[in-house]
Coordinates of C-alpha atoms in Angstrom, one line a residue:
X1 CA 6.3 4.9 -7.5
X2 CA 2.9 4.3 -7.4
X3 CA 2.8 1.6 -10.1
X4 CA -0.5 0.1 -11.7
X5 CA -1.6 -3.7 -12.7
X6 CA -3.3 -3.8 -16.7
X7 CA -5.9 -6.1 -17.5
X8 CA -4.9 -6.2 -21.2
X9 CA -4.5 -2.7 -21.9
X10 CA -1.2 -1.7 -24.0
X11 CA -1.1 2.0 -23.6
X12 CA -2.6 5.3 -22.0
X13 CA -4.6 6.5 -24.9
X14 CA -8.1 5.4 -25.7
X15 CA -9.1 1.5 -25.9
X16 CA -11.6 -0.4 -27.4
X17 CA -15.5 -0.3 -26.1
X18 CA -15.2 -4.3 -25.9
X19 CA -17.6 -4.5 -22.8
X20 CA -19.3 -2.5 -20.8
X21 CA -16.7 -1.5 -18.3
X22 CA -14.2 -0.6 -20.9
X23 CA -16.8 1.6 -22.2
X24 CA -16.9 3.3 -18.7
X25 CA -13.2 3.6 -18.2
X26 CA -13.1 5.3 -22.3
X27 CA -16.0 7.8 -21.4
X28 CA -13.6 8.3 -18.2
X29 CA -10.7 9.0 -19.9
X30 CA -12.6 11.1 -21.9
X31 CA -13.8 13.7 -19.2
X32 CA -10.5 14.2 -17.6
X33 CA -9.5 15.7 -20.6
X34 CA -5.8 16.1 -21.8
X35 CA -3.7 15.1 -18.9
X36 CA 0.6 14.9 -18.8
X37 CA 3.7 14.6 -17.0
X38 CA 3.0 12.8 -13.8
X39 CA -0.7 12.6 -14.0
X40 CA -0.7 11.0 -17.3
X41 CA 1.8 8.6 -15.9
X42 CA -0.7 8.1 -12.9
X43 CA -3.9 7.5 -15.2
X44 CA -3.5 4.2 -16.8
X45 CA -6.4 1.8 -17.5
X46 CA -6.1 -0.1 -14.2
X47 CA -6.0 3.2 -12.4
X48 CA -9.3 4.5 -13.4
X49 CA -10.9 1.0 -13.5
X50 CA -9.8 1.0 -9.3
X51 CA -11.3 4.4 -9.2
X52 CA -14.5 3.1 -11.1
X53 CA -15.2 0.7 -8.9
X54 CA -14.6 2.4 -5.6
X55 CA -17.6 4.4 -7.3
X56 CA -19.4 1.9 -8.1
X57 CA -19.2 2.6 -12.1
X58 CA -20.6 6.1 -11.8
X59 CA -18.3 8.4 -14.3
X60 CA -19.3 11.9 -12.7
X61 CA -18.2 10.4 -9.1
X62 CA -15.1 8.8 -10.3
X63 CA -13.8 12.1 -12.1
X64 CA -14.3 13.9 -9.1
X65 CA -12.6 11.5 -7.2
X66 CA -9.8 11.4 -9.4
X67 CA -9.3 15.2 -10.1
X68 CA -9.1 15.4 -6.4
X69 CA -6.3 12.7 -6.3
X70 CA -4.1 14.1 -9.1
X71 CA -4.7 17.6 -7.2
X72 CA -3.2 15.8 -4.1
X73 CA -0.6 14.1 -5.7
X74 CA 0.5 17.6 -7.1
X75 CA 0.7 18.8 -3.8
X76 CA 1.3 16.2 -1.6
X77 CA 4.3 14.7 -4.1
X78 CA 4.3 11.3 -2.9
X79 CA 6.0 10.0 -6.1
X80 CA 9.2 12.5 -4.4
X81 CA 9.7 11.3 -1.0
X82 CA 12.5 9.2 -0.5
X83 CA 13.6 6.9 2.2
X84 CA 15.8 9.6 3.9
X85 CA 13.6 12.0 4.6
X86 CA 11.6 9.5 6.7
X87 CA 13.7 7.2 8.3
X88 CA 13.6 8.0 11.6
X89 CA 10.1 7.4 11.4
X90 CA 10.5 3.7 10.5
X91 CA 13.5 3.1 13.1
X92 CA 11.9 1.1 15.1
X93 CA 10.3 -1.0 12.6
X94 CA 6.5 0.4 12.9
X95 CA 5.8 -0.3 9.5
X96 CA 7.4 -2.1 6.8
X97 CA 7.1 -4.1 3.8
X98 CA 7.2 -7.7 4.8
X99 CA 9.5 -10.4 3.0
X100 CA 6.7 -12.6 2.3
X101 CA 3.4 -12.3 0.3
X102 CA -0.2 -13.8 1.2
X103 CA -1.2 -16.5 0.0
X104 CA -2.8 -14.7 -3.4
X105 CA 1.1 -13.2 -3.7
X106 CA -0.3 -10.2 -2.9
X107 CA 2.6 -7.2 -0.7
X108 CA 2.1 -7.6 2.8
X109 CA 2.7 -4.4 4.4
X110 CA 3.5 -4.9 8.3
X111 CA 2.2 -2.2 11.1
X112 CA 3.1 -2.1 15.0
X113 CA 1.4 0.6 16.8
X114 CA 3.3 -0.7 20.1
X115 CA 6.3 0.9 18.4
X116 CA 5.4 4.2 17.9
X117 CA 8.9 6.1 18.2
X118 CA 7.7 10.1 17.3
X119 CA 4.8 12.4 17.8
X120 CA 4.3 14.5 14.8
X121 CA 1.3 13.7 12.7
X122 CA 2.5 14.5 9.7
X123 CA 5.5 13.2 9.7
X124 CA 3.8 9.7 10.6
X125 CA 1.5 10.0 8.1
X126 CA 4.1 10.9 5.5
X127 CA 6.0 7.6 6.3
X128 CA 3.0 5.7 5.8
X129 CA 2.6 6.9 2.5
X130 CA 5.8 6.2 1.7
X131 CA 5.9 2.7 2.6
X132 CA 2.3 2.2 1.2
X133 CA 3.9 3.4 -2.0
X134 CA 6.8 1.0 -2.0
X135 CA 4.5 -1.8 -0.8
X136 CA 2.5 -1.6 -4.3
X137 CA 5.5 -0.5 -6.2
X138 CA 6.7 -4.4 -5.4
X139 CA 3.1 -6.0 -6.1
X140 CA 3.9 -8.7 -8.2
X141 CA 2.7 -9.3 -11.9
X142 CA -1.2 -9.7 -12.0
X143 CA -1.4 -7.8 -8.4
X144 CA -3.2 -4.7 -7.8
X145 CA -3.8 -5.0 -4.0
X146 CA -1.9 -5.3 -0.6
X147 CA -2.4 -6.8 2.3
X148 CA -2.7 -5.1 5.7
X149 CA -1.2 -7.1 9.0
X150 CA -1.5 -5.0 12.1
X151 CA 0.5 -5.9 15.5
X152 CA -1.0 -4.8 18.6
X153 CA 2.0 -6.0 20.4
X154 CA 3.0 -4.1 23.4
X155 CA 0.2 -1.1 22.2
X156 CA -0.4 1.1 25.0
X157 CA -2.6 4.3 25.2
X158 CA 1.1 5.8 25.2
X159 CA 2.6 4.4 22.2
X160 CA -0.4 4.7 20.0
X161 CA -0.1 7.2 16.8
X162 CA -2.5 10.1 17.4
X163 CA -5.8 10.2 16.3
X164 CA -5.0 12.8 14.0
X165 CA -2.4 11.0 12.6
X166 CA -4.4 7.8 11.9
X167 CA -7.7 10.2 10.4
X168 CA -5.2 11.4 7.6
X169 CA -4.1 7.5 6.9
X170 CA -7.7 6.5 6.5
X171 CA -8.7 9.6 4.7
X172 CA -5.9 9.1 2.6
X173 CA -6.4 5.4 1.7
X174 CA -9.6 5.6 1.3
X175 CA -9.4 9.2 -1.0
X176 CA -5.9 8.8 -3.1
X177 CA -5.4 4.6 -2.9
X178 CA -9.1 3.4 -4.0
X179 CA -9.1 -0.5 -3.8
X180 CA -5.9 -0.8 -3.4
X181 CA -6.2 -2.7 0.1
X182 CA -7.5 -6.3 -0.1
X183 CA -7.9 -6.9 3.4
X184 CA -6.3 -5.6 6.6
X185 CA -6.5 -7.8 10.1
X186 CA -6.0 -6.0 13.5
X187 CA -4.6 -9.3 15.4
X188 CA -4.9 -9.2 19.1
X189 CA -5.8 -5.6 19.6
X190 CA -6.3 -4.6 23.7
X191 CA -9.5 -3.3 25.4
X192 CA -7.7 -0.3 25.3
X193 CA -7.6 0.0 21.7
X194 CA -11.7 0.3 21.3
X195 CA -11.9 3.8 23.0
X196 CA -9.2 4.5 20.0
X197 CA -11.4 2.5 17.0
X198 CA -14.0 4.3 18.3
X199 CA -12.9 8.1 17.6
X200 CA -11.8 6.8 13.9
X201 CA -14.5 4.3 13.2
X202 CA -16.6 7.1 11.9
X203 CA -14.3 8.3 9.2
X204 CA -13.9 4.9 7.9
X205 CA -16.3 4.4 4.8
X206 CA -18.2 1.4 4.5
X207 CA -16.4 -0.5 1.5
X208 CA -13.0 0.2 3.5
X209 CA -14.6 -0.7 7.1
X210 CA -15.9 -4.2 5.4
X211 CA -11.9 -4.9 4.9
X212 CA -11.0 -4.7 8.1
X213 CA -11.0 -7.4 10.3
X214 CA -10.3 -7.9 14.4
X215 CA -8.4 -11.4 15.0
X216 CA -8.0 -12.8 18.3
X217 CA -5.3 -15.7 19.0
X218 CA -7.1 -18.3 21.0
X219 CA -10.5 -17.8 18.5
X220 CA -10.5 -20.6 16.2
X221 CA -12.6 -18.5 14.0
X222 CA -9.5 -16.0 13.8
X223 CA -7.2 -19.1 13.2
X224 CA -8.7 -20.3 10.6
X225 CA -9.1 -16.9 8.3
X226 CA -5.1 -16.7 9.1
X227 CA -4.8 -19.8 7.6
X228 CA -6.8 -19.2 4.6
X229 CA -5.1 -15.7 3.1
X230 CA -1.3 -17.2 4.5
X231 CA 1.2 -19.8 5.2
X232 CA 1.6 -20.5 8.6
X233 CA 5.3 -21.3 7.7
X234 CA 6.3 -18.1 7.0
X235 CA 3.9 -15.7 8.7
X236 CA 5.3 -14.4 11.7
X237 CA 4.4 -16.0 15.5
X238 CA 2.8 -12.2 16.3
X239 CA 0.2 -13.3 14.0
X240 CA -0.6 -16.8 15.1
X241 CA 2.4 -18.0 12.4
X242 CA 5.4 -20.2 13.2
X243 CA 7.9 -17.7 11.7
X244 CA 9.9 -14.9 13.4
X245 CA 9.6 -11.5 13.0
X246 CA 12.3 -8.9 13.1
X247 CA 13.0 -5.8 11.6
X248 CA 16.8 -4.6 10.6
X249 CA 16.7 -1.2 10.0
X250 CA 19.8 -0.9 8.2
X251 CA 19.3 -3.3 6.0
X252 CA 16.2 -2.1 5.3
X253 CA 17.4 1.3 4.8
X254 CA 19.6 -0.5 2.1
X255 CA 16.7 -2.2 0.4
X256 CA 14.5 0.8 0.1
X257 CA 17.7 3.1 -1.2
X258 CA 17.8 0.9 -4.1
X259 CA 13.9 0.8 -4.5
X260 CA 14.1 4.9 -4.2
X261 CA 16.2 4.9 -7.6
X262 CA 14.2 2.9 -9.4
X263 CA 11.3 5.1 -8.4
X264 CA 13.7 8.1 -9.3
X265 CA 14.1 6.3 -12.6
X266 CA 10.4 5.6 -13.5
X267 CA 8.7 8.9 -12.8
X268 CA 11.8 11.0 -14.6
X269 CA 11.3 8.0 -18.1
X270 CA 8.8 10.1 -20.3
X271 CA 9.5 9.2 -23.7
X272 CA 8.4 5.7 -25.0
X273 CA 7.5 2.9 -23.1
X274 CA 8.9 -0.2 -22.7
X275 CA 8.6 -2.9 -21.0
X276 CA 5.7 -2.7 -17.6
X277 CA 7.4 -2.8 -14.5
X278 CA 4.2 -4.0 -12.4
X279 CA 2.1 -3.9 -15.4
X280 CA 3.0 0.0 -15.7
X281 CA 4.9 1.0 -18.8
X282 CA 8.1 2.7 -17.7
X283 CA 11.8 2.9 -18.1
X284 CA 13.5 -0.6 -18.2
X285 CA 14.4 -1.7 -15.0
X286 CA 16.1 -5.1 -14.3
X287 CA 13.6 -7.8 -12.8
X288 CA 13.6 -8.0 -8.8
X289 CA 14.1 -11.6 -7.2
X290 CA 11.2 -12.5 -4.9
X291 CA 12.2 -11.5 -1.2
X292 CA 13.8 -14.6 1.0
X293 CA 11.0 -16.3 2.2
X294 CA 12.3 -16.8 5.5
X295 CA 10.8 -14.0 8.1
X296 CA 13.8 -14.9 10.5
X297 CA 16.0 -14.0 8.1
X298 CA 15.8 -10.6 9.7
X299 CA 16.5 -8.6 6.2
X300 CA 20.0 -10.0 6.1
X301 CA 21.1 -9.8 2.4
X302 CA 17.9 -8.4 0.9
X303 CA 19.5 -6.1 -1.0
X304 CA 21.8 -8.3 -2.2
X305 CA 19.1 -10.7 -3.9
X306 CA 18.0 -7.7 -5.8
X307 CA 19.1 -8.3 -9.8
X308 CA 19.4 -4.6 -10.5

């Protein structure tokens, strides 16, 4: 599932010492030795540049990074979790893959602590992951990052996740998903919420912390960033937009079925490549049609515009 955007590269093997930073992702390649299965899958070019550069070039760092991913990814299996096992999580629409992109057509993946339906830490983070997953899974050609839009709509000190839960989201964003997030914005988040920022603002590294951004609805300041990463047309009124949001949960049960055989698919193709689904080589897979613009929409027929 977790897919991965080239920049020219054709294959998983060595590539050319063109420039500098190819050299770097070569001598990268290099140390992590012979690799297979899944984690060869995982460790395309664009996947160690990402890792590269949340380490600011430095090939020991990187490696141990990246060993420390691939060890997760054994463990952790987020390639394997599928929509059933964490659907309750995601009934009452606390986070979800928009139907709209920014306006860079990057994902938009949609969080609303206000809805927080469950109390078990892992299970909350697991449905992150998932969703995370699917969110770059449907980045578009030429995408390697995602969007973050966080609702504090109705947020209370009693509907918020747990601390615990949102240190093992950061930790693992920051850890297992290195530069994957372009920007998140925390619109309209309450006093309240502080206390909360507080107790996780110290896990949060400095690169990810510099992503993250508080928007307030009657600060023009605010207004104006909206307006400059999406179209007011189609982002939702919760977020200073003119659209509306809603969340079906069966038909986005439906939508994500489909994308959980296509993931099924992908990580089970390992014999040649063909075409890149997402810039990854992987089993052929018919193209997706962009998701209906329309916010109000509600999910109605999404999985129906999907050319599978």
């Amino acid at each position: 599932m977790f897919l991965f955007k080239r920049r020219g590269s054709q294959n998983n093997g060595a590539i050319d010492d063109s420039s500098p930073q190819d050299a770097k992702i070569n001598e990268l390649r290099a140390a992590l030795g012979h690799l297979s299965g899944h984690s060869l899958k995982y460790c395309d070019d664009a996947c160690l540049r990402r890792y590269l550069v949340a380490r600011n070039w430095d090939v020991h760092k990187s490696k141990k990074m990246l060993d420390d991913s691939l060890k997760w990814r054994a463990t952790y299996k987020p390639e394997e979790i599928r929509w059933h096992e964490v659907a309750h999580e995601g009934e009452t629409g606390k986070s979800f893959r928009a139907n709209f992109y920014d306006r860079f057509g990057r994902s938009v993946l949609i969080s609303r602590p206000g809805m927080q339906n469950t109390n078990s830490p892992e299970d909350n983070v697991r449905h992150v992951v998932y969703v995370l997953e699917n969110t770059i899974m449907n980045l578009r050609d030429g995408q390697e990052q995602i969007s973050w839009l966080i609702d504090f709509t109705g947020f209370t000190i009693n509907t918020n996740i747990s601390v615990k839960a949102a240190r093992g989201i950061i930790n693992i964003l920051q850890s297992h998903y290195p530069e994957r997030l372009a920007i998140s914005f925390l619109y309209n988040p309450p006093r309240i919420f502080q206390a909360f920022w507080k107790a996780i603002e110290y896990f949060i590294d400095s690169k990810t912390a510099q992503k993250v951004h508080f928007l307030y609805p009657n600060n023009q300041d605010s207004v104006e960033l909206m307006k400059s990463f999406f179209d007011m047309e189609n982002l939702p009124s919760v977020f200073g937009g003119k659209a509306t949001l809603t969340y079906d949960h069966e038909e986005f049960s439906k939508m994500m079925t489909i994308d959980d055989l296509k993931t099924a698919k992908f990580w089970e193709f390992s014999d040649k490549p063909c075409r890149h689904m997402n810039g990854h080589s992987g089993p052929e897979v018919a193209p997706e049609e962009p998701m209906p613009i329309s916010v109000s929409s509600a999910w109605k027929g999404l999985s129906h515009s999907l050319d599978l």
